């Protein structure tokens, strides 16, 4: 995570920002502050956005790739100051007492509103890039504190790998993972708004259609499976409390999950708040086969074979 920079960089600083999945997502009841208490296990995968920071006068932001057209809606990325990248730049400048001068460029590869925390990854990458460009030399604790102010998933964007997330997800601690796993991510249809999926989960719990809870489901089975390192053990331990809510809002996802299992996935689950489906393959070749099969199944808009864990936001030399 550390930039290792000395002084202010004059050239472009390029940072890779990985997508995340949740191999465990335990969601507690709605808290008085409007958030849900989480016990989640984040897992960074090899699907990246790229954030480039160059010297500039004031802040400017250019976007390219996924979700960067002119339409608006949950599947679209704003290019104004509501973009998390812009907010990250302003927050770091304010905290470091420097002028927010930078020309920022984000090349998006991570599907927008897909439950892969692409916006959070971009924000984490922006903190890393501007820390180098501006020579602010924020320490790890400072960057994590700023990241938590930007959003619950942003601190994990800095840490990467596999990590336990508690609180509303912003307290992250690394988890021992003794393996490399191969996944196929399938994007089905339009994006889902994360608050809408939380709202649906609260409704289903209030109506007794899914069991009510006093706290988030503990992550112990998945932590043991990650230590053991086999794909079969991880497949048996995957869990996501948000899944029933995402399926209720998007019934077509049931077919997508079934298609993944029929095509040879050891297990498939909705990633975060969805609608991306994450299918665990037995090995690397299995992931290539699974991706090919699912690309032809007609249930996904895009299919990507990925691996992980991978490091969090890092400068590309
Ligand atoms: P969350 O991180 O809330 O779980 P998600 O992973 O499903 O969400 P994101 O791709 O992070 O989805 O985008 C969620 C919303 O954030 C989008 O609808 C978009 O309008 C807004 N947004 C702001 N900045 C960005 C960004 N840099 N990239 C993508 N989306 C952004």
CSV table of C-alpha atoms and ligand atoms in Angstrom, one decimal:
chain,number,residue,atom,x,y,z
A,1,UNK,CA,0.0,0.0,0.0
A,2,UNK,CA,2.8,2.4,0.7
A,3,UNK,CA,3.9,4.6,-2.2
A,4,UNK,CA,7.6,4.6,-1.3
A,5,UNK,CA,7.7,8.0,-3.0
A,6,UNK,CA,10.2,10.7,-2.1
A,7,UNK,CA,9.1,14.2,-2.8
A,8,UNK,CA,6.5,15.3,-5.4
A,9,UNK,CA,6.2,13.3,-8.6
A,10,UNK,CA,6.2,15.4,-11.8
A,11,UNK,CA,5.1,12.6,-14.2
A,12,UNK,CA,2.0,10.5,-14.4
A,13,UNK,CA,1.3,8.2,-11.5
A,14,UNK,CA,-0.6,5.1,-12.5
A,15,UNK,CA,-2.4,3.0,-9.9
A,16,UNK,CA,-4.2,-0.3,-10.4
A,17,UNK,CA,-7.4,-0.8,-8.5
A,18,UNK,CA,-8.8,-4.4,-8.1
A,19,UNK,CA,-12.4,-5.4,-7.9
A,20,UNK,CA,-13.5,-7.2,-4.7
A,21,UNK,CA,-15.9,-10.0,-4.0
A,22,UNK,CA,-17.2,-11.0,-0.6
A,23,UNK,CA,-16.6,-14.7,0.0
A,24,UNK,CA,-18.6,-14.2,3.2
A,25,UNK,CA,-21.1,-11.4,3.8
A,26,UNK,CA,-22.9,-11.5,7.2
A,27,UNK,CA,-25.3,-8.6,7.6
A,28,UNK,CA,-26.7,-7.6,11.0
A,29,UNK,CA,-29.8,-5.6,11.7
A,30,UNK,CA,-30.2,-2.0,10.6
A,31,UNK,CA,-28.3,0.2,13.1
A,32,UNK,CA,-29.6,3.6,14.5
A,33,UNK,CA,-27.1,5.4,12.3
A,34,UNK,CA,-28.6,3.9,9.1
A,35,UNK,CA,-25.9,1.4,8.5
A,36,UNK,CA,-25.9,-2.4,8.9
A,37,UNK,CA,-23.3,-4.1,11.1
A,38,UNK,CA,-21.2,-6.4,8.9
A,39,UNK,CA,-18.9,-9.4,9.3
A,40,UNK,CA,-17.6,-9.8,5.9
A,41,UNK,CA,-14.6,-11.5,4.2
A,42,UNK,CA,-13.4,-9.4,1.3
A,43,UNK,CA,-11.4,-11.0,-1.5
A,44,UNK,CA,-9.6,-9.0,-4.2
A,45,UNK,CA,-9.6,-10.3,-7.8
A,46,UNK,CA,-7.7,-9.7,-11.0
A,47,UNK,CA,-10.2,-7.4,-12.6
A,48,UNK,CA,-8.8,-3.8,-12.4
A,49,UNK,CA,-9.7,-0.2,-13.1
A,50,UNK,CA,-6.7,2.1,-13.7
A,51,UNK,CA,-6.4,5.5,-12.1
A,52,UNK,CA,-3.8,7.9,-13.6
A,53,UNK,CA,-2.9,11.2,-11.8
A,54,UNK,CA,-1.0,13.9,-13.6
A,55,UNK,CA,0.0,17.4,-12.5
A,56,UNK,CA,-2.8,19.9,-13.3
A,57,UNK,CA,-4.4,23.2,-12.4
A,58,UNK,CA,-7.4,22.6,-10.1
A,59,UNK,CA,-9.1,19.2,-10.4
A,60,UNK,CA,-10.2,17.6,-13.7
A,61,UNK,CA,-11.5,14.1,-14.3
A,62,UNK,CA,-11.7,12.0,-17.5
A,63,UNK,CA,-13.4,8.6,-17.7
A,64,UNK,CA,-13.3,5.8,-20.2
A,65,UNK,CA,-14.6,2.3,-20.4
A,66,UNK,CA,-17.5,0.6,-18.5
A,67,UNK,CA,-20.5,2.8,-17.6
A,68,UNK,CA,-18.9,6.0,-18.8
A,69,UNK,CA,-21.4,7.0,-21.6
A,70,UNK,CA,-23.7,9.9,-21.4
A,71,UNK,CA,-26.8,8.1,-19.9
A,72,UNK,CA,-27.6,8.4,-16.2
A,73,UNK,CA,-28.7,5.8,-13.7
A,74,UNK,CA,-27.2,3.2,-11.3
A,75,UNK,CA,-25.1,1.6,-14.1
A,76,UNK,CA,-23.4,4.9,-15.0
A,77,UNK,CA,-20.4,6.7,-13.5
A,78,UNK,CA,-20.7,10.5,-12.8
A,79,UNK,CA,-17.8,12.6,-14.1
A,80,UNK,CA,-18.5,15.5,-11.7
A,81,UNK,CA,-17.5,16.1,-8.1
A,82,UNK,CA,-20.0,13.4,-6.9
A,83,UNK,CA,-17.6,10.8,-8.4
A,84,UNK,CA,-15.8,9.0,-5.5
A,85,UNK,CA,-12.5,9.8,-7.2
A,86,UNK,CA,-13.1,13.5,-7.0
A,87,UNK,CA,-14.2,13.2,-3.4
A,88,UNK,CA,-11.0,11.2,-2.6
A,89,UNK,CA,-8.9,13.9,-4.1
A,90,UNK,CA,-10.6,16.8,-2.2
A,91,UNK,CA,-10.4,14.9,1.0
A,92,UNK,CA,-6.7,14.1,0.7
A,93,UNK,CA,-5.9,17.7,-0.3
A,94,UNK,CA,-7.8,19.1,2.7
A,95,UNK,CA,-6.3,16.7,5.1
A,96,UNK,CA,-2.7,17.3,3.9
A,97,UNK,CA,-3.2,21.0,3.5
A,98,UNK,CA,-2.3,21.1,-0.2
A,99,UNK,CA,-4.1,22.6,-3.2
A,100,UNK,CA,-6.2,20.0,-5.0
A,101,UNK,CA,-4.3,20.3,-8.3
A,102,UNK,CA,-4.5,17.2,-10.5
A,103,UNK,CA,-5.6,15.9,-13.8
A,104,UNK,CA,-7.2,12.5,-13.1
A,105,UNK,CA,-8.1,9.8,-15.6
A,106,UNK,CA,-10.0,6.6,-14.7
A,107,UNK,CA,-10.1,3.7,-17.2
A,108,UNK,CA,-13.0,1.5,-16.0
A,109,UNK,CA,-13.0,-2.2,-16.5
A,110,UNK,CA,-15.0,-3.2,-13.4
A,111,UNK,CA,-18.7,-3.3,-14.1
A,112,UNK,CA,-20.5,-0.4,-12.5
A,113,UNK,CA,-23.1,-1.1,-9.7
A,114,UNK,CA,-22.2,-4.7,-10.0
A,115,UNK,CA,-21.4,-5.5,-6.4
A,116,UNK,CA,-17.7,-5.4,-7.1
A,117,UNK,CA,-17.0,-2.1,-5.4
A,118,UNK,CA,-15.4,-0.5,-8.5
A,119,UNK,CA,-16.1,3.0,-7.2
A,120,UNK,CA,-14.5,2.2,-3.9
A,121,UNK,CA,-11.5,0.7,-5.6
A,122,UNK,CA,-11.1,3.9,-7.7
A,123,UNK,CA,-11.3,6.0,-4.6
A,124,UNK,CA,-8.6,3.9,-2.8
A,125,UNK,CA,-6.4,4.1,-6.0
A,126,UNK,CA,-6.8,7.9,-6.1
A,127,UNK,CA,-5.6,8.3,-2.5
A,128,UNK,CA,-2.5,6.2,-3.4
A,129,UNK,CA,-1.9,8.0,-6.7
A,130,UNK,CA,-2.2,11.5,-5.2
A,131,UNK,CA,-0.2,10.7,-2.2
A,132,UNK,CA,2.6,10.1,-4.6
A,133,UNK,CA,1.9,12.9,-7.0
A,134,UNK,CA,1.6,15.5,-4.2
A,135,UNK,CA,4.3,14.0,-2.0
A,136,UNK,CA,1.9,14.2,0.9
A,137,UNK,CA,3.4,11.1,2.5
A,138,UNK,CA,0.3,10.1,4.4
A,139,UNK,CA,0.9,7.1,6.6
A,140,UNK,CA,-1.0,3.9,6.3
A,141,UNK,CA,-3.3,4.8,9.2
A,142,UNK,CA,-4.0,8.2,7.7
A,143,UNK,CA,-5.0,6.7,4.3
A,144,UNK,CA,-7.2,4.1,6.0
A,145,UNK,CA,-8.9,6.8,8.0
A,146,UNK,CA,-9.6,8.9,4.9
A,147,UNK,CA,-10.7,5.8,3.0
A,148,UNK,CA,-13.3,5.0,5.7
A,149,UNK,CA,-14.7,8.5,5.4
A,150,UNK,CA,-15.2,7.9,1.7
A,151,UNK,CA,-17.1,4.6,2.0
A,152,UNK,CA,-17.3,1.3,3.8
A,153,UNK,CA,-15.5,-0.7,1.1
A,154,UNK,CA,-12.8,1.9,0.4
A,155,UNK,CA,-10.3,0.8,3.2
A,156,UNK,CA,-10.3,-2.7,1.7
A,157,UNK,CA,-9.4,-1.2,-1.6
A,158,UNK,CA,-6.2,0.0,0.0
A,159,UNK,CA,-5.4,-3.3,1.7
A,160,UNK,CA,-6.5,-5.9,-0.9
A,161,UNK,CA,-5.7,-9.6,-0.6
A,162,UNK,CA,-8.2,-11.3,1.7
A,163,UNK,CA,-9.4,-9.4,4.7
A,164,UNK,CA,-12.1,-9.5,7.4
A,165,UNK,CA,-14.3,-6.4,7.4
A,166,UNK,CA,-16.2,-5.4,10.6
A,167,UNK,CA,-18.2,-2.4,11.7
A,168,UNK,CA,-19.9,-1.3,8.5
A,169,UNK,CA,-17.1,-3.0,6.6
A,170,UNK,CA,-14.5,-0.2,7.1
A,171,UNK,CA,-12.5,-1.9,9.8
A,172,UNK,CA,-10.3,-4.3,7.9
A,173,UNK,CA,-7.7,-6.8,9.1
A,174,UNK,CA,-5.8,-9.2,6.8
A,175,UNK,CA,-6.8,-12.9,6.8
A,176,UNK,CA,-4.5,-15.8,6.2
A,177,UNK,CA,-5.4,-17.4,2.8
A,178,UNK,CA,-3.2,-20.4,1.9
A,179,UNK,CA,-4.1,-20.6,-1.8
A,180,UNK,CA,-5.0,-19.1,-5.1
A,181,UNK,CA,-8.5,-19.5,-6.4
A,182,UNK,CA,-10.0,-19.2,-9.8
A,183,UNK,CA,-13.4,-17.6,-10.4
A,184,UNK,CA,-15.7,-16.7,-13.3
A,185,UNK,CA,-17.6,-13.5,-12.8
A,186,UNK,CA,-20.8,-13.2,-14.7
A,187,UNK,CA,-22.5,-9.9,-15.1
A,188,UNK,CA,-26.3,-10.3,-15.7
A,189,UNK,CA,-28.3,-7.4,-17.0
A,190,UNK,CA,-28.4,-3.9,-15.4
A,191,UNK,CA,-26.7,-2.9,-12.2
A,192,UNK,CA,-28.4,-3.0,-8.7
A,193,UNK,CA,-28.3,-0.1,-6.3
A,194,UNK,CA,-26.7,-1.3,-3.0
A,195,UNK,CA,-29.1,0.7,-0.7
A,196,UNK,CA,-32.0,-0.8,-2.6
A,197,UNK,CA,-30.7,-4.3,-1.8
A,198,UNK,CA,-30.2,-3.5,1.9
A,199,UNK,CA,-33.7,-2.1,2.0
A,200,UNK,CA,-35.1,-5.3,0.5
A,201,UNK,CA,-33.2,-7.4,3.0
A,202,UNK,CA,-34.7,-5.3,5.9
A,203,UNK,CA,-38.2,-5.8,4.4
A,204,UNK,CA,-37.8,-9.6,4.0
A,205,UNK,CA,-36.6,-9.9,7.6
A,206,UNK,CA,-39.4,-7.7,8.9
A,207,UNK,CA,-42.0,-9.8,7.1
A,208,UNK,CA,-40.3,-13.0,8.4
A,209,UNK,CA,-39.6,-14.2,4.9
A,210,UNK,CA,-35.9,-14.6,5.8
A,211,UNK,CA,-34.9,-15.3,9.4
A,212,UNK,CA,-34.4,-12.1,11.4
A,213,UNK,CA,-30.9,-11.8,13.1
A,214,UNK,CA,-29.4,-10.1,16.1
A,215,UNK,CA,-26.0,-9.8,14.5
A,216,UNK,CA,-24.1,-10.6,11.3
A,217,UNK,CA,-23.5,-14.3,10.6
A,218,UNK,CA,-20.0,-15.1,11.9
A,219,UNK,CA,-17.4,-15.8,9.2
A,220,UNK,CA,-15.6,-18.8,10.9
A,221,UNK,CA,-16.3,-21.5,8.3
A,222,UNK,CA,-15.0,-19.4,5.4
A,223,UNK,CA,-11.9,-18.4,7.5
A,224,UNK,CA,-11.1,-22.0,8.1
A,225,UNK,CA,-11.6,-22.9,4.4
A,226,UNK,CA,-9.3,-20.1,3.3
A,227,UNK,CA,-6.6,-21.4,5.7
A,228,UNK,CA,-7.1,-24.9,4.4
A,229,UNK,CA,-6.6,-23.7,0.8
A,230,UNK,CA,-8.7,-26.0,-1.3
A,231,UNK,CA,-11.3,-24.9,-3.8
A,232,UNK,CA,-13.8,-27.6,-2.5
A,233,UNK,CA,-13.6,-26.4,1.1
A,234,UNK,CA,-14.0,-22.7,0.0
A,235,UNK,CA,-17.0,-23.7,-2.2
A,236,UNK,CA,-18.7,-25.3,0.8
A,237,UNK,CA,-18.2,-22.3,3.0
A,238,UNK,CA,-19.2,-19.4,0.7
A,239,UNK,CA,-22.2,-17.4,2.1
A,240,UNK,CA,-23.9,-14.1,1.4
A,241,UNK,CA,-26.8,-12.8,3.6
A,242,UNK,CA,-27.7,-10.3,0.8
A,243,UNK,CA,-28.3,-13.0,-1.7
A,244,UNK,CA,-32.1,-13.6,-1.0
A,245,UNK,CA,-32.7,-9.8,-1.3
A,246,UNK,CA,-30.8,-9.5,-4.6
A,247,UNK,CA,-32.7,-12.6,-5.9
A,248,UNK,CA,-36.0,-11.1,-4.9
A,249,UNK,CA,-35.2,-7.9,-6.8
A,250,UNK,CA,-33.7,-9.8,-9.8
A,251,UNK,CA,-35.4,-13.2,-10.1
A,252,UNK,CA,-33.4,-13.9,-13.3
A,253,UNK,CA,-30.3,-14.3,-11.1
A,254,UNK,CA,-31.6,-17.7,-9.9
A,255,UNK,CA,-31.2,-18.9,-13.5
A,256,UNK,CA,-27.7,-17.4,-13.7
A,257,UNK,CA,-26.6,-19.2,-10.5
A,258,UNK,CA,-28.1,-22.5,-11.8
A,259,UNK,CA,-26.3,-22.0,-15.1
A,260,UNK,CA,-23.0,-21.5,-13.3
A,261,UNK,CA,-23.5,-24.7,-11.3
A,262,UNK,CA,-24.6,-26.7,-14.3
A,263,UNK,CA,-21.6,-25.5,-16.2
A,264,UNK,CA,-19.2,-27.0,-13.6
A,265,UNK,CA,-18.8,-24.4,-10.9
A,266,UNK,CA,-18.0,-25.9,-7.5
A,267,UNK,CA,-20.4,-23.2,-6.1
A,268,UNK,CA,-21.8,-19.9,-7.3
A,269,UNK,CA,-23.0,-16.9,-5.3
A,270,UNK,CA,-24.1,-13.3,-5.8
A,271,UNK,CA,-21.2,-11.0,-5.3
A,272,UNK,CA,-21.9,-8.4,-2.5
A,273,UNK,CA,-25.2,-6.7,-3.3
A,274,UNK,CA,-25.2,-8.1,-6.9
A,275,UNK,CA,-26.0,-8.5,-9.6
A,276,UNK,CA,-22.6,-10.0,-10.5
A,277,UNK,CA,-22.5,-13.8,-10.0
A,278,UNK,CA,-19.2,-15.3,-8.8
A,279,UNK,CA,-18.7,-18.9,-9.8
A,280,UNK,CA,-15.8,-20.8,-8.1
A,281,UNK,CA,-13.9,-23.1,-10.5
A,282,UNK,CA,-11.9,-26.2,-9.4
A,283,UNK,CA,-8.7,-24.8,-11.0
A,284,UNK,CA,-7.3,-22.4,-13.6
A,285,UNK,CA,-8.2,-24.6,-16.6
A,286,UNK,CA,-11.6,-25.2,-15.1
A,287,UNK,CA,-12.2,-21.5,-15.0
A,288,UNK,CA,-11.3,-21.1,-18.7
A,289,UNK,CA,-13.7,-23.9,-19.5
A,290,UNK,CA,-16.4,-22.5,-17.2
A,291,UNK,CA,-16.0,-19.0,-18.7
A,292,UNK,CA,-16.4,-20.4,-22.3
A,293,UNK,CA,-19.4,-22.4,-21.4
A,294,UNK,CA,-21.1,-19.5,-19.5
A,295,UNK,CA,-20.3,-17.0,-22.3
A,296,UNK,CA,-22.4,-19.2,-24.6
A,297,UNK,CA,-25.2,-19.9,-22.1
A,298,UNK,CA,-27.1,-16.6,-22.9
A,299,UNK,CA,-27.7,-15.6,-19.2
A,300,UNK,CA,-24.8,-13.2,-18.8
A,301,UNK,CA,-24.0,-9.9,-20.5
A,302,UNK,CA,-20.3,-10.3,-19.8
A,303,UNK,CA,-18.2,-13.1,-18.5
A,304,UNK,CA,-14.7,-12.8,-17.0
A,305,UNK,CA,-12.3,-15.5,-15.7
A,306,UNK,CA,-10.3,-14.0,-12.8
A,307,UNK,CA,-8.0,-15.1,-10.0
A,308,UNK,CA,-7.2,-14.0,-6.5
A,309,UNK,CA,-6.3,-12.9,-4.0
A,310,UNK,CA,-4.4,-10.0,-5.6
A,311,UNK,CA,-2.9,-6.9,-3.9
A,312,UNK,CA,-4.9,-3.7,-3.2
A,313,UNK,CA,-4.4,-0.4,-4.9
A,314,UNK,CA,-0.8,-0.2,-6.0
A,315,UNK,CA,1.4,2.0,-8.2
A,316,UNK,CA,2.3,0.5,-11.5
A,317,UNK,CA,6.1,1.1,-12.0
B,1,LIG,P1,-21.0,-0.4,-3.7
B,1,LIG,O1,-19.5,-0.1,-3.7
B,1,LIG,O2,-21.9,0.7,-3.2
B,1,LIG,O3,-21.3,-1.8,-3.1
B,1,LIG,P2,-21.2,-1.5,-6.3
B,1,LIG,O4,-19.9,-2.2,-6.1
B,1,LIG,O5,-22.4,-2.3,-6.6
B,1,LIG,O6,-21.5,-0.5,-5.2
B,1,LIG,P3,-20.0,0.7,-7.9
B,1,LIG,O7,-19.5,0.3,-9.3
B,1,LIG,O8,-18.9,1.0,-6.9
B,1,LIG,O9,-21.0,-0.5,-7.5
B,1,LIG,O10,-20.9,1.9,-8.1
B,1,LIG,C1,-22.0,2.3,-7.3
B,1,LIG,C2,-22.4,3.7,-7.7
B,1,LIG,O11,-21.4,4.7,-7.3
B,1,LIG,C3,-22.7,3.9,-9.2
B,1,LIG,O12,-24.0,3.8,-9.5
B,1,LIG,C4,-22.1,5.3,-9.5
B,1,LIG,O13,-23.1,6.2,-9.8
B,1,LIG,C5,-21.4,5.8,-8.3
B,1,LIG,N1,-20.0,6.1,-8.5
B,1,LIG,C6,-19.3,7.2,-8.0
B,1,LIG,N2,-18.0,7.1,-8.4
B,1,LIG,C7,-17.8,6.0,-9.1
B,1,LIG,C8,-16.7,5.4,-9.7
B,1,LIG,N3,-15.5,6.0,-9.7
B,1,LIG,N4,-16.9,4.3,-10.4
B,1,LIG,C9,-18.1,3.7,-10.4
B,1,LIG,N5,-19.2,4.2,-9.8
B,1,LIG,C10,-19.1,5.4,-9.2
